Amino acid sequence: MPYTWFEKKCRRTHLLLYTLTLFMSVNLTAQVKWTGSGGDGQWTTASNWTGNQLPGATDDILLDNSLMPGNYTVFLPGLAIATTIKSITISPAAGNNIQLTLSASNTAAPALTVTGPGYGITINNGGMLVNSSGSSSTASIAVTDSVKINNGGQYTHNTRSAHAALVTVLSKQPGTEKGIFKFDVPGGGYTFASTNRTYGTLILSADASGGSQAYASSAASPLTVNGDFVIKTGVTVNLDITAATAINGNYIQEGGIFNLASQPNNNTVYIKGDLNQSSGTITETSGGLPAIELNGTNNQNIKVIGNITNSIDFRINNPAGVTMTSALSLPYKLSLLNGVVHALPYFLTLLTGCSVDADSTSSTSFVSGALRKEGLSAASNFLFPVGEDGVQRWIELKNATGTYTIEFFKSNPNIFSTVTGTGVHHISSIEYWSVNADVQSVATAAVALSFDNVNSGGVTDMATLRVVELVAGTWTDQGNTATTGTAGSAGSVVSSSLNTFGPGVNYFTLASSDAFQNPLPLKLISFTGYSNNIVNILNWTIEPYWQPASLELQSSSNGVYFSFLSKIHTDSSQLGYQYTDKREVSGPQYYRLKAIEKDGTIFYSGNIEVAPYANIIKEIQLRPSVVKNNTILFINAGAEVHSQINIYNPEGKLVDARDLILQVGKNYISILAEHLAVGVYTVRIVSTGNKISITRFLKLR
């Protein structure tokens, strides 16, 4: 039925009202952009905005580069003028910076109010909001809903006004971890909010206070930093947080003091990223026992150029391990919960009074490299949880006095000498320890060496197991006063008390007094291989008169799963063997020997990798890596190759250079270090094809 005249008029009126309402709604919530046409950077200059009209309380503000190119700064009103808007977004174009500043001349509280739902303030990459409000107490910026600082954006709290409410509504969404919340507060000490607070990246600065500022925080609930936690030069941070502090990014300290416990709290600071201290101190000043725990899931780097003092438990709890990129000295406790500490070329020092907590049965928690313990004084026992290549091979000093640096090597101690003393039939051919006593005149201890079944080559008889020490070129029996564990499994053997340790480095290993017990292991002197790009050639040498019931060669494409390759005929009069693998294979191949003794005991050699000439240098190692006098550079070469060996001091100056022809297999080069100054030295090996290999050693006084 057709509309009547009256109905048509009503319909037109209704449509007009709807359109007007929609238009008004759009106008009331319009996005206002910065044009900068006024040329003075002032918020209160109308010509700086689209439409030459100042933003209103219902406007969404956008500071970007769509109408104003390059970098620029916008200044909010000064004096006690309050500004209210619906929302503001700071979003520079790539490579540009846009800053919104609330100046110190504005004492209004709040000076800026943002009323809109959702993210009232959004700061994108390159954007910055600097709050330098002159208000000294209540909040100078009020946000009804939320604040979002995306990665690359920054809010700087350059005022003594309150901030707790602002932090409460701070976004925790992914993509805000590198969004910076920076405290750079003028005047005296300042308390920052931490109770159940979550920051992206948190920076504490002392610039606005003349280079010295103390920040404090007290909470019974967790503090979380999803990004980096940065302490700038001149800053003191005093925590009184009884709950955990979680740093999911990096800990960066450029100076100042980080006081983990200003009150007697046993709190923990968890760090998932790197620990990078270029200067300053980490400490505690109360009766509490706080902890730093590295609990990441990827390898974490530790750099401590300043120091750690007082009663702080330093914990490693990362299955991927940690790598030291500087020396590390600990005052109170080292707790190895999970993960290997890769110390080389630096050394980890436990200062006088520092203890170590480690599971001696674990092959996932130990120090790979040099571990130093200072100031032992008749200590009944002290465990050094050292190891290498995924295996812990601890050593323990009993009734020890002195300062000791200890390192474990998964290598053949016969490189030093094959001469054995009275009561010693044969020594291990796969492992040894270096023990460096700082003050030889008073250094005393009994030495307990651990064994771990196949990892030690097999212990078959506890009574004939011995601790031996290299003395004047002879592996000398230092006794068996006690044992722990059982043969065929894991345990230890204890030497007699050693009243003095000779000058330089003292070497220890396991041995047997009986020719038919404690193989230690497989009686394999060497096992090497190389490729001529057509076939892989393997060579090995065994000890005289050793003839197992059977010997077989195994191969693998990944170094994990091995399969039978060939059975090897042995002859008691033959010491050297060679096998040519003529199979057509691609990429590197891994090999090992499997020996079955006449009593049924099975032993395996270590794995070797054989690849084309690109992998000529198979392995390099300095033995020891912490020295006072001299050391030996071990190079396992996959082919005969010309190499140049250069040694650089800590300043990068060349102090030694040699040209050598490396032979196939194991090469041993003496490095004279007695005349060198204290510091970390870099050994650089350049071989055919410009292949570069690098290792380092630490020279002590």
mmCIF file of N, CA and C in Angstrom, residues 155 325 327 573:
data_model
loop_
_atom_site.group_PDB
_atom_site.id
_atom_site.type_symbol
_atom_site.label_atom_id
_atom_site.label_comp_id
_atom_site.label_asym_id
_atom_site.label_seq_id
_atom_site.Cartn_x
_atom_site.Cartn_y
_atom_site.Cartn_z
ATOM 1 N N TYR A 155 57.881 5.821 27.884
ATOM 2 C CA TYR A 155 57.329 6.797 28.818
ATOM 3 C C TYR A 155 58.428 7.107 29.819
ATOM 4 N N THR A 325 81.182 -14.530 30.131
ATOM 5 C CA THR A 325 81.908 -13.682 29.189
ATOM 6 C C THR A 325 82.856 -12.746 29.932
ATOM 7 N N ALA A 327 85.365 -12.907 33.980
ATOM 8 C CA ALA A 327 85.595 -13.629 35.227
ATOM 9 C C ALA A 327 84.422 -13.372 36.169
ATOM 10 N N SER A 573 100.811 -58.230 19.092
ATOM 11 C CA SER A 573 102.095 -57.631 18.715
ATOM 12 C C SER A 573 101.919 -56.388 17.847
#
